[in-house]
N, CA, C and O atoms as a printed pandas DataFrame, in Angstrom:
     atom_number atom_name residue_name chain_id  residue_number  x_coord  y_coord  z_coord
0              1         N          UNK        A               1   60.703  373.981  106.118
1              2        CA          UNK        A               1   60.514  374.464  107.467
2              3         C          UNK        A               1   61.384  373.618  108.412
3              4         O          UNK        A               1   61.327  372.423  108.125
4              5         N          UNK        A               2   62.163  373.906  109.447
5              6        CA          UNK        A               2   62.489  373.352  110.264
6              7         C          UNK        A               2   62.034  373.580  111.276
7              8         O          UNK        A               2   61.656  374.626  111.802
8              9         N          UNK        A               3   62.077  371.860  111.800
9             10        CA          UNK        A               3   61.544  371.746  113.057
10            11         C          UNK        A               3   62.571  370.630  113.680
11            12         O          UNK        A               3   63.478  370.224  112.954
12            13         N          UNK        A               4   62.430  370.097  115.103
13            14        CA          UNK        A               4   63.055  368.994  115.133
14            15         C          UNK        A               4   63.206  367.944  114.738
15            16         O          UNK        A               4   62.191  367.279  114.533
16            17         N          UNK        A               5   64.358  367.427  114.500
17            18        CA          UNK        A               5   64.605  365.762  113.759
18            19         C          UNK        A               5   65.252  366.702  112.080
19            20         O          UNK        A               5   66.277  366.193  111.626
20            21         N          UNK        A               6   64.800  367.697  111.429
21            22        CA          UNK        A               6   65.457  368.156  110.684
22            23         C          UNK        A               6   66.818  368.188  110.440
23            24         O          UNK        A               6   67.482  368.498  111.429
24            25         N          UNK        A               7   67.591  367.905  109.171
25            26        CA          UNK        A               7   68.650  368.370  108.939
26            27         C          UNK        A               7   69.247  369.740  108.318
27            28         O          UNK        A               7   68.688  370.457  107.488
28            29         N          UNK        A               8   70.157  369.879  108.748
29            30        CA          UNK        A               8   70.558  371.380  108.669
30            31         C          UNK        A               8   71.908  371.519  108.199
31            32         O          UNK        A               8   72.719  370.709  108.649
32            33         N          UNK        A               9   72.345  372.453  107.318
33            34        CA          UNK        A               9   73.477  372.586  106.824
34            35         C          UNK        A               9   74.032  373.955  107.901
35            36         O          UNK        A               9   73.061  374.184  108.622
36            37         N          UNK        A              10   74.519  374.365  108.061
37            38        CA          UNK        A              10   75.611  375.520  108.698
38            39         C          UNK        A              10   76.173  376.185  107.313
39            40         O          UNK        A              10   76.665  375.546  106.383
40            41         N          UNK        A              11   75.965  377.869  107.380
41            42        CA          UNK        A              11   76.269  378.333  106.186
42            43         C          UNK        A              11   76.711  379.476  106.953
43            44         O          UNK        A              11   76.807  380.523  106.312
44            45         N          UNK        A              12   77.054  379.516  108.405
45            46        CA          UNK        A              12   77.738  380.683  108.237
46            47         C          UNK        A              12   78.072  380.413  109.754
47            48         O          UNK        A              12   77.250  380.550  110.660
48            49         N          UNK        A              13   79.878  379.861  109.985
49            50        CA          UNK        A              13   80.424  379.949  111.074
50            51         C          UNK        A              13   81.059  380.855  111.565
51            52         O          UNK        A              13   81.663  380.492  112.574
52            53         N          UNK        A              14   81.138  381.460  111.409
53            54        CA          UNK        A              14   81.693  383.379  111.870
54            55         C          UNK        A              14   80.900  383.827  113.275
55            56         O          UNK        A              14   79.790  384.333  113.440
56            57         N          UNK        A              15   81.888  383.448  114.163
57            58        CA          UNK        A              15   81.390  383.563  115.217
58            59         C          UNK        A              15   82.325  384.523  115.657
59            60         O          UNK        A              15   83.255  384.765  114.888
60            61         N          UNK        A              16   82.266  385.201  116.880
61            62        CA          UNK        A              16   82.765  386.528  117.455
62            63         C          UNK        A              16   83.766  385.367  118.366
63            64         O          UNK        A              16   83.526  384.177  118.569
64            65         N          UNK        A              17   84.561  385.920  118.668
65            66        CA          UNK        A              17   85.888  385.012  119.581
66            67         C          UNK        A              17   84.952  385.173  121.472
67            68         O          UNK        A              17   85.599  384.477  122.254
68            69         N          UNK        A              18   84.039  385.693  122.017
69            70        CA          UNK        A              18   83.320  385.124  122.914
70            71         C          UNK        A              18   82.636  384.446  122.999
71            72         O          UNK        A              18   81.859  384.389  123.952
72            73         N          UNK        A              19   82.653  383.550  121.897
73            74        CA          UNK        A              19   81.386  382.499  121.696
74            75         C          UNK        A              19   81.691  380.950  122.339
75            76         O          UNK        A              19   81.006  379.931  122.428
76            77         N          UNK        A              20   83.259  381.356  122.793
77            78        CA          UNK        A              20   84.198  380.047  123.513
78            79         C          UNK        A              20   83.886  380.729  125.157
79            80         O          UNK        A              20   84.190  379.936  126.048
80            81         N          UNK        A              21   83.455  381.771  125.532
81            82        CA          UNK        A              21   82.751  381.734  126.961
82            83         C          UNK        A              21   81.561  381.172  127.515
83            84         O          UNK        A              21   81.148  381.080  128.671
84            85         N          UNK        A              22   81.087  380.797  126.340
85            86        CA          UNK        A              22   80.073  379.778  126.336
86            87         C          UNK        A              22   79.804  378.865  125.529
87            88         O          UNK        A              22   78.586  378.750  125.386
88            89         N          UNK        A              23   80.225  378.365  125.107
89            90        CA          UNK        A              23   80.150  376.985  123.956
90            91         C          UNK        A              23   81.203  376.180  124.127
91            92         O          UNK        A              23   82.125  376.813  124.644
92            93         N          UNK        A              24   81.484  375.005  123.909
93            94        CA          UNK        A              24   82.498  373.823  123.592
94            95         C          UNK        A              24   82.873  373.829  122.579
95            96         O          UNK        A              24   84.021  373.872  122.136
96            97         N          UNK        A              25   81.534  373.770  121.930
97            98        CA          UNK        A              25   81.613  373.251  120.262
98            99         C          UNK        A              25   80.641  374.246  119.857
99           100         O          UNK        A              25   79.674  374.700  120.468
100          101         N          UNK        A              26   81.323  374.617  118.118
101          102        CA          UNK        A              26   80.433  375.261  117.383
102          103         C          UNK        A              26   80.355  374.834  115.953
103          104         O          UNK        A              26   81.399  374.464  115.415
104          105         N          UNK        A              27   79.000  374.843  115.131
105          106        CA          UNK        A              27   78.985  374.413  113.976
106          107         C          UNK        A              27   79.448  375.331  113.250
107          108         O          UNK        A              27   79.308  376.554  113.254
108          109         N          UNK        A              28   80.332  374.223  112.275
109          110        CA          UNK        A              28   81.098  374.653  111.023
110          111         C          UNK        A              28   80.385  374.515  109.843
111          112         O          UNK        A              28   79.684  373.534  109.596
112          113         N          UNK        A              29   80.609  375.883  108.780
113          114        CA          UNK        A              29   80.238  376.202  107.955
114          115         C          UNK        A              29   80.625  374.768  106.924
115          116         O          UNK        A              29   81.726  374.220  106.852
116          117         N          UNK        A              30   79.333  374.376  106.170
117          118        CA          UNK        A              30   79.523  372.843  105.492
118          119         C          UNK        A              30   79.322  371.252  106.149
119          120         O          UNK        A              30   79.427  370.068  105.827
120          121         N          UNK        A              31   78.980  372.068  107.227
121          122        CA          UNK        A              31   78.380  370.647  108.297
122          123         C          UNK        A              31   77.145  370.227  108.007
123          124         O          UNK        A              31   76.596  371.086  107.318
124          125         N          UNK        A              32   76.350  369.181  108.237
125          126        CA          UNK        A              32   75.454  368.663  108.575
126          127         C          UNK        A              32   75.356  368.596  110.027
127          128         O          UNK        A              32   76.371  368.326  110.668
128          129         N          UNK        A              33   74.053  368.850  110.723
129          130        CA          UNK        A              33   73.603  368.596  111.686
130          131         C          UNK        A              33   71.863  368.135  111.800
131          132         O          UNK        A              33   71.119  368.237  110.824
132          133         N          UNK        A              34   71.528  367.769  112.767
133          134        CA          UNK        A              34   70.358  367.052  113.253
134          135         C          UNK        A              34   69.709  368.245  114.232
135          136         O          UNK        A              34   70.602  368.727  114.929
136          137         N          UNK        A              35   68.813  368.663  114.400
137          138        CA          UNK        A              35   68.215  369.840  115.020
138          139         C          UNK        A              35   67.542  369.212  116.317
139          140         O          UNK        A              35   66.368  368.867  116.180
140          141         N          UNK        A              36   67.910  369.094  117.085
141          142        CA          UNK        A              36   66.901  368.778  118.713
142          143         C          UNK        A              36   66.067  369.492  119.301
143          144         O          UNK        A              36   65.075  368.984  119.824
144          145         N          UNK        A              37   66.267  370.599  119.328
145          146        CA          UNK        A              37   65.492  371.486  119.982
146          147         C          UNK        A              37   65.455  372.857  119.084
147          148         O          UNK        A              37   66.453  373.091  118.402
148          149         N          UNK        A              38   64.403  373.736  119.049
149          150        CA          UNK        A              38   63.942  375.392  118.366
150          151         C          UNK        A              38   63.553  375.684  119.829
151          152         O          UNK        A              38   62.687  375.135  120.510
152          153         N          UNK        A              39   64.459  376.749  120.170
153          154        CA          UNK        A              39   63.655  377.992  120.822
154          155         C          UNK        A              39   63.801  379.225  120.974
155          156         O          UNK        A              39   64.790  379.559  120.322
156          157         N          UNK        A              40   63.235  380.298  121.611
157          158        CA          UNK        A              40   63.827  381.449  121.744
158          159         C          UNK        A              40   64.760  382.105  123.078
159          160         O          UNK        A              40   64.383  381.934  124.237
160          161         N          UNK        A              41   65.859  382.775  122.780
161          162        CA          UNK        A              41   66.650  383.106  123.514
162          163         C          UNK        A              41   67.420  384.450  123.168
163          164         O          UNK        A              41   67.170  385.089  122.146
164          165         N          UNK        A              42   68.448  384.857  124.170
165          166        CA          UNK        A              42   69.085  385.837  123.360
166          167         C          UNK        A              42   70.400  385.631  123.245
167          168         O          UNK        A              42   71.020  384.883  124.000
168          169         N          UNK        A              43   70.910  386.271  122.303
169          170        CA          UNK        A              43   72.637  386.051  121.817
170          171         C          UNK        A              43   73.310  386.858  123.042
171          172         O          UNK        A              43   72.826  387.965  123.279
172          173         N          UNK        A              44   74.525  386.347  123.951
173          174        CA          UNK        A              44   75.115  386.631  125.141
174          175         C          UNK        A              44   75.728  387.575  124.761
175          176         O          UNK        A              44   75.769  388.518  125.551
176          177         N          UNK        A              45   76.556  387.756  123.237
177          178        CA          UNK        A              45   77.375  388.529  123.056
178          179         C          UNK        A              45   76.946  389.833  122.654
179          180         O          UNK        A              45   77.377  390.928  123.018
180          181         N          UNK        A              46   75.583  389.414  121.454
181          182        CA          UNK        A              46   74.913  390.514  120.697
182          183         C          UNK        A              46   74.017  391.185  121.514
183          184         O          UNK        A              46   73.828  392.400  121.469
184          185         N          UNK        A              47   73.386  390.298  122.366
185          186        CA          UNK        A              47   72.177  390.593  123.168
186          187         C          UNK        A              47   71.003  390.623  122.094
187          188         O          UNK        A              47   69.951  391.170  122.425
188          189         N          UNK        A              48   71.148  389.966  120.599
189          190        CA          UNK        A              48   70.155  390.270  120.184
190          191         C          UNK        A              48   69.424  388.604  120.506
191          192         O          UNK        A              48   69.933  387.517  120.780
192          193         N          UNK        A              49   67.844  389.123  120.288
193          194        CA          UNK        A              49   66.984  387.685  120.741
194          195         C          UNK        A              49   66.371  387.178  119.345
195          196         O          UNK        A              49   66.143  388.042  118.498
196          197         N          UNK        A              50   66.100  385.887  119.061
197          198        CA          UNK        A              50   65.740  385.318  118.338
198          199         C          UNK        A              50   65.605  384.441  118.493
199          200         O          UNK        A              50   65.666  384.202  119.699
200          201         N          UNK        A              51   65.250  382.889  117.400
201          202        CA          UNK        A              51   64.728  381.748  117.414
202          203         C          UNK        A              51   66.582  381.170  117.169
203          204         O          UNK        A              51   67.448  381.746  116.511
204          205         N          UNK        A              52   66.715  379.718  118.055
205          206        CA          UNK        A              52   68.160  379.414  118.206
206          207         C          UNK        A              52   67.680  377.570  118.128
207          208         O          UNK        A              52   66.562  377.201  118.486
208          209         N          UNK        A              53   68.681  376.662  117.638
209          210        CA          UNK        A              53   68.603  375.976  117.293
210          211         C          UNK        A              53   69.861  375.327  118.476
211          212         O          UNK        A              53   70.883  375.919  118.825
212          213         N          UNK        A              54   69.399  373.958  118.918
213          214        CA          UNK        A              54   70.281  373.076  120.028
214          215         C          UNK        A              54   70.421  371.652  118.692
215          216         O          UNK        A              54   69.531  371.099  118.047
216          217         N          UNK        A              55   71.739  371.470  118.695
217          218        CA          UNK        A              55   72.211  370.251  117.674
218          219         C          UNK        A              55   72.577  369.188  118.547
219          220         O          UNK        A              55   73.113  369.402  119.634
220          221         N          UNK        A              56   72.225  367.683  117.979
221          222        CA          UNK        A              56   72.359  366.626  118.426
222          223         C          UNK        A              56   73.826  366.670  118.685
223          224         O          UNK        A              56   74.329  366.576  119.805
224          225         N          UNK        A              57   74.672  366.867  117.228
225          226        CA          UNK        A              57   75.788  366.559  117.012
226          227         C          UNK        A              57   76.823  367.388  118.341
227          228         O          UNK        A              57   77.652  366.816  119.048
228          229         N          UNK        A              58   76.526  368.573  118.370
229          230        CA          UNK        A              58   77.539  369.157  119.282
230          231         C          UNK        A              58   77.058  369.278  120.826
231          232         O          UNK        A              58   75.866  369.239  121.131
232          233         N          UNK        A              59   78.017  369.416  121.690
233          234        CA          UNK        A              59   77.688  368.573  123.133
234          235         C          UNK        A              59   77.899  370.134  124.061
235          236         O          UNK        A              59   78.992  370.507  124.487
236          237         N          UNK        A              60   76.276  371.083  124.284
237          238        CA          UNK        A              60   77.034  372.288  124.882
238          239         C          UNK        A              60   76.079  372.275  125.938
239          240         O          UNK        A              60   74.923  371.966  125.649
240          241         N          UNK        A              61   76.353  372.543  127.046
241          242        CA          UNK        A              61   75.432  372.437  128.464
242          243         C          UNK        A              61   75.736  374.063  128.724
243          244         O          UNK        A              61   76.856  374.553  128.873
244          245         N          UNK        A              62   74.485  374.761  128.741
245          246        CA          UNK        A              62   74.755  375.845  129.193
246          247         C          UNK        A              62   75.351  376.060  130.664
247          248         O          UNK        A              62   74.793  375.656  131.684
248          249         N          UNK        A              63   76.681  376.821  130.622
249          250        CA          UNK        A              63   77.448  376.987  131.895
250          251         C          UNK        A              63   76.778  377.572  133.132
251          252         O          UNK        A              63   77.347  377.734  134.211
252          253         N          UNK        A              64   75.522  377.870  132.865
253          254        CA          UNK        A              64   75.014  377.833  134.197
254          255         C          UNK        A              64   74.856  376.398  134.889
255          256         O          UNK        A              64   74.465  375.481  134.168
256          257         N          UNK        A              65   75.170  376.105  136.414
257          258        CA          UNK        A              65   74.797  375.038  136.376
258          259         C          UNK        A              65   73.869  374.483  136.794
259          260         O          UNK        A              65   73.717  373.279  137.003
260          261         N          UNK        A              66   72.609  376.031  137.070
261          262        CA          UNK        A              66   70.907  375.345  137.292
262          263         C          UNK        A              66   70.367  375.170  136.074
263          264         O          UNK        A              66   69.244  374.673  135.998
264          265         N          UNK        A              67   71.238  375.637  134.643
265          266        CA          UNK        A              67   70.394  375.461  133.791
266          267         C          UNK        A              67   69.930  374.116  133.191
267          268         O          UNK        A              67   70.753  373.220  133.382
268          269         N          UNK        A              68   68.609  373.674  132.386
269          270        CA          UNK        A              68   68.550  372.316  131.883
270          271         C          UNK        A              68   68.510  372.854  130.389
271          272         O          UNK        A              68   67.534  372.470  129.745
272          273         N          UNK        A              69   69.309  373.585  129.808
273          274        CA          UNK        A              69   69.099  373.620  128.316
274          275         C          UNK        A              69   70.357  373.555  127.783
275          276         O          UNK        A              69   71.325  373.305  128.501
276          277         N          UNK        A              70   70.470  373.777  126.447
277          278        CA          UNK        A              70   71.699  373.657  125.898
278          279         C          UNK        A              70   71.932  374.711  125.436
279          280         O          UNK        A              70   71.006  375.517  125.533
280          281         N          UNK        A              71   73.334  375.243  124.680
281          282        CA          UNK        A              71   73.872  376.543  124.170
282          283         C          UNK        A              71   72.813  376.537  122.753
283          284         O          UNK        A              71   72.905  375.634  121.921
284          285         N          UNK        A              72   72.055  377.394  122.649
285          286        CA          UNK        A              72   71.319  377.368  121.180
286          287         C          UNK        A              72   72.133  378.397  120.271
287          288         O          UNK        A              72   72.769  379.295  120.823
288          289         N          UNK        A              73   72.118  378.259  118.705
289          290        CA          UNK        A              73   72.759  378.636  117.575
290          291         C          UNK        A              73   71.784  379.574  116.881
291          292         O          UNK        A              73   70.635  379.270  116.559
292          293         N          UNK        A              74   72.358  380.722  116.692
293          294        CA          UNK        A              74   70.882  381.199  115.635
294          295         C          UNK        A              74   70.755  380.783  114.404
295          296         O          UNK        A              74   71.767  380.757  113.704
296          297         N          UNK        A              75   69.571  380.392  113.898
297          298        CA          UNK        A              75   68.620  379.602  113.282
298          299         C          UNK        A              75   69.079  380.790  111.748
299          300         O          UNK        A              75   69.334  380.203  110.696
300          301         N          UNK        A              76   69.104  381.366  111.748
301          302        CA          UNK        A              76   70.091  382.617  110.411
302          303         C          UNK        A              76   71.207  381.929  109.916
303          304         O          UNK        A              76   71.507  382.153  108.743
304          305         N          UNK        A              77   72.102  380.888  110.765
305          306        CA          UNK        A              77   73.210  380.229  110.429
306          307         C          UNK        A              77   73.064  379.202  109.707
307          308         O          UNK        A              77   74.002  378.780  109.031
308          309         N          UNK        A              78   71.736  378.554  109.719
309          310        CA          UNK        A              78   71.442  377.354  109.170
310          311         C          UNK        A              78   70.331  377.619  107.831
311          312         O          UNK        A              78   69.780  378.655  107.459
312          313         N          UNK        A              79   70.279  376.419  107.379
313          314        CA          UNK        A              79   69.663  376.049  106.105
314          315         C          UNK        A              79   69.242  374.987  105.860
315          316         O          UNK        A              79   70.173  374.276  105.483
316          317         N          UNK        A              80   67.829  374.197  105.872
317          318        CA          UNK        A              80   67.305  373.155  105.868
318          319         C          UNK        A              80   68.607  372.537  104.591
319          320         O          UNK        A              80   69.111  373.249  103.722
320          321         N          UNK        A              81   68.844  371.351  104.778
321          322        CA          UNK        A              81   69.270  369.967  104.247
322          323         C          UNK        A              81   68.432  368.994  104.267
323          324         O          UNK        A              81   67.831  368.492  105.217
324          325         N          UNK        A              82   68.419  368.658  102.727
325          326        CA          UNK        A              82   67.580  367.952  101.993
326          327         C          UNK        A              82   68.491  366.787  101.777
327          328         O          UNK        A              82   69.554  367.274  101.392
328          329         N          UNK        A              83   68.614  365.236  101.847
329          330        CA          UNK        A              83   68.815  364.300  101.151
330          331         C          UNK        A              83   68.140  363.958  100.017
331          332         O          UNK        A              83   66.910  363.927   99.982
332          333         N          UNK        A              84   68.935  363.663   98.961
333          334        CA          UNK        A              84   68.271  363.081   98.001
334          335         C          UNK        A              84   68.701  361.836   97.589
335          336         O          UNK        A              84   69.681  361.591   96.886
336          337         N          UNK        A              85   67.696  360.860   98.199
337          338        CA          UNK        A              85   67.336  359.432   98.286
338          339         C          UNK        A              85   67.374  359.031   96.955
339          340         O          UNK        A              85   67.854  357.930   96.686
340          341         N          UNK        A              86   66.876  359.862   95.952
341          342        CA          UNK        A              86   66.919  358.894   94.848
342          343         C          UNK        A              86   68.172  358.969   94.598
343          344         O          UNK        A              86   68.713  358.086   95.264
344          345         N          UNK        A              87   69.069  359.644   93.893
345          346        CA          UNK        A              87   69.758  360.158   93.534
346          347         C          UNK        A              87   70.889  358.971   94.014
347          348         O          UNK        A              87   71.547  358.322   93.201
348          349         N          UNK        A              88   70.989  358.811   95.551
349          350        CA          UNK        A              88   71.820  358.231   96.325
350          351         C          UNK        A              88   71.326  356.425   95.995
351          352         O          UNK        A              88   72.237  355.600   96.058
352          353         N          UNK        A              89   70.325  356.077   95.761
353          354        CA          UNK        A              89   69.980  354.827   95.414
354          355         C          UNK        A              89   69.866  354.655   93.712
355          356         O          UNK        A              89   69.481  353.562   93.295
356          357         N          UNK        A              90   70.063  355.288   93.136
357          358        CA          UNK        A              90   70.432  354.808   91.862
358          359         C          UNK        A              90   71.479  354.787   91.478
359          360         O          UNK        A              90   71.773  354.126   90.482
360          361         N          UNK        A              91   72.750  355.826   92.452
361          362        CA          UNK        A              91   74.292  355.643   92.543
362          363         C          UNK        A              91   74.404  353.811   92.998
363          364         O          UNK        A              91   75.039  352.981   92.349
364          365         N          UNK        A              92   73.690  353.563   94.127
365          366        CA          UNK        A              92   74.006  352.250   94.536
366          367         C          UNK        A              92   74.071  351.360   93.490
367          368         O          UNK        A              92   75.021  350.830   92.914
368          369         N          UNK        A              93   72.471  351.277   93.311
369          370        CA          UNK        A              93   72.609  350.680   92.229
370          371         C          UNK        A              93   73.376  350.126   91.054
371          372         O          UNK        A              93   73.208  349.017   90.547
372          373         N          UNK        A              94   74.498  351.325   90.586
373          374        CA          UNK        A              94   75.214  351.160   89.798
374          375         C          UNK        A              94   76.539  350.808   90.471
375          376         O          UNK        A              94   77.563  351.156   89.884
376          377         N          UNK        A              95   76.592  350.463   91.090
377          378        CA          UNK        A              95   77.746  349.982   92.019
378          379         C          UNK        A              95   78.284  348.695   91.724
379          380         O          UNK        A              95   77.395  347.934   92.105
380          381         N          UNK        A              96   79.464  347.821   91.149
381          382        CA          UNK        A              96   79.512  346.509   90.992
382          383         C          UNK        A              96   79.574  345.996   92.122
383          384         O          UNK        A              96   79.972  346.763   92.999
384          385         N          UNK        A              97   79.332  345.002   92.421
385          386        CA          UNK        A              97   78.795  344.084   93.296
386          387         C          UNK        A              97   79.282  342.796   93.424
387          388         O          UNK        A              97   78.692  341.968   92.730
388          389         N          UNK        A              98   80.364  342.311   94.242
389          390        CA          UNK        A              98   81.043  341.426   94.268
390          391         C          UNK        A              98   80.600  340.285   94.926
391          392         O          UNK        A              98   80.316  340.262   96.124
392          393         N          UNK        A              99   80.519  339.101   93.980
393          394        CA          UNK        A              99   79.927  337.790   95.236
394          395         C          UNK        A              99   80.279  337.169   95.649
395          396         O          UNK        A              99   79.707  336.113   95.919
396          397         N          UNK        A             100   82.062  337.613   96.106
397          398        CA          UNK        A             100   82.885  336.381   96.975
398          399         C          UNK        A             100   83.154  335.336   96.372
399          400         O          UNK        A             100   83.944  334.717   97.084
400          401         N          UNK        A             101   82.855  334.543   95.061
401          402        CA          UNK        A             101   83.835  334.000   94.312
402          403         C          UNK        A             101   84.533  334.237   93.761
403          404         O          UNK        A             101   84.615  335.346   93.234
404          405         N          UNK        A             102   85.593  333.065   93.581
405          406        CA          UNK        A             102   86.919  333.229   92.559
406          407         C          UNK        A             102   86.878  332.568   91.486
407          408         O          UNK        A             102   87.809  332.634   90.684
């Protein structure tokens, strides 16, 4: 389930070429991101509404300038990301390990 503080993979950057009338930045397909905010909104271009996701990583202030939210992503694009801790600490582990003598 995602919620905030979640990581998220991007599995589908195919965005329509008006998505630069409102965005800076958009997540790329194979990214990692950090999820800040879930809410609902609607797509400017599609007009369709759904649940949209605001990322730490990318920096989008909605161009209104009474607004206080950010450009949200639909939540269809993403895919919970899982670390796997063990996996990554038993690589360490096997790591040689140098102790600064000669």
């Amino acid at each position: 389930m995602i919620v905030p503080g979640s990581l998220v993979i991007c599995i589908n950057d195919d965005f329509p070429v008006q998505v630069w009338d409102y965005a800076r930045e958009v997540p790329r397909k194979g990214n990692v991101y950090t999820v800040k905010e879930i809410g609902s909104g609607r797509n400017p271009v599609t007009r369709v509404s759904g649940p949209g996701l605001v990322l730490f990583e990318l920096d989008n202030p909605w161009p209104k300038p009474d607004s206080k939210t950010q450009v949200r992503f639909s939540i269809w694009r993403f895919r919970e990301y899982f670390v796997d801790t063990e996996a990554r600490d038993e690589q360490e582990e096997a790591q040689p390990v140098e102790n600064g003598t000669e």
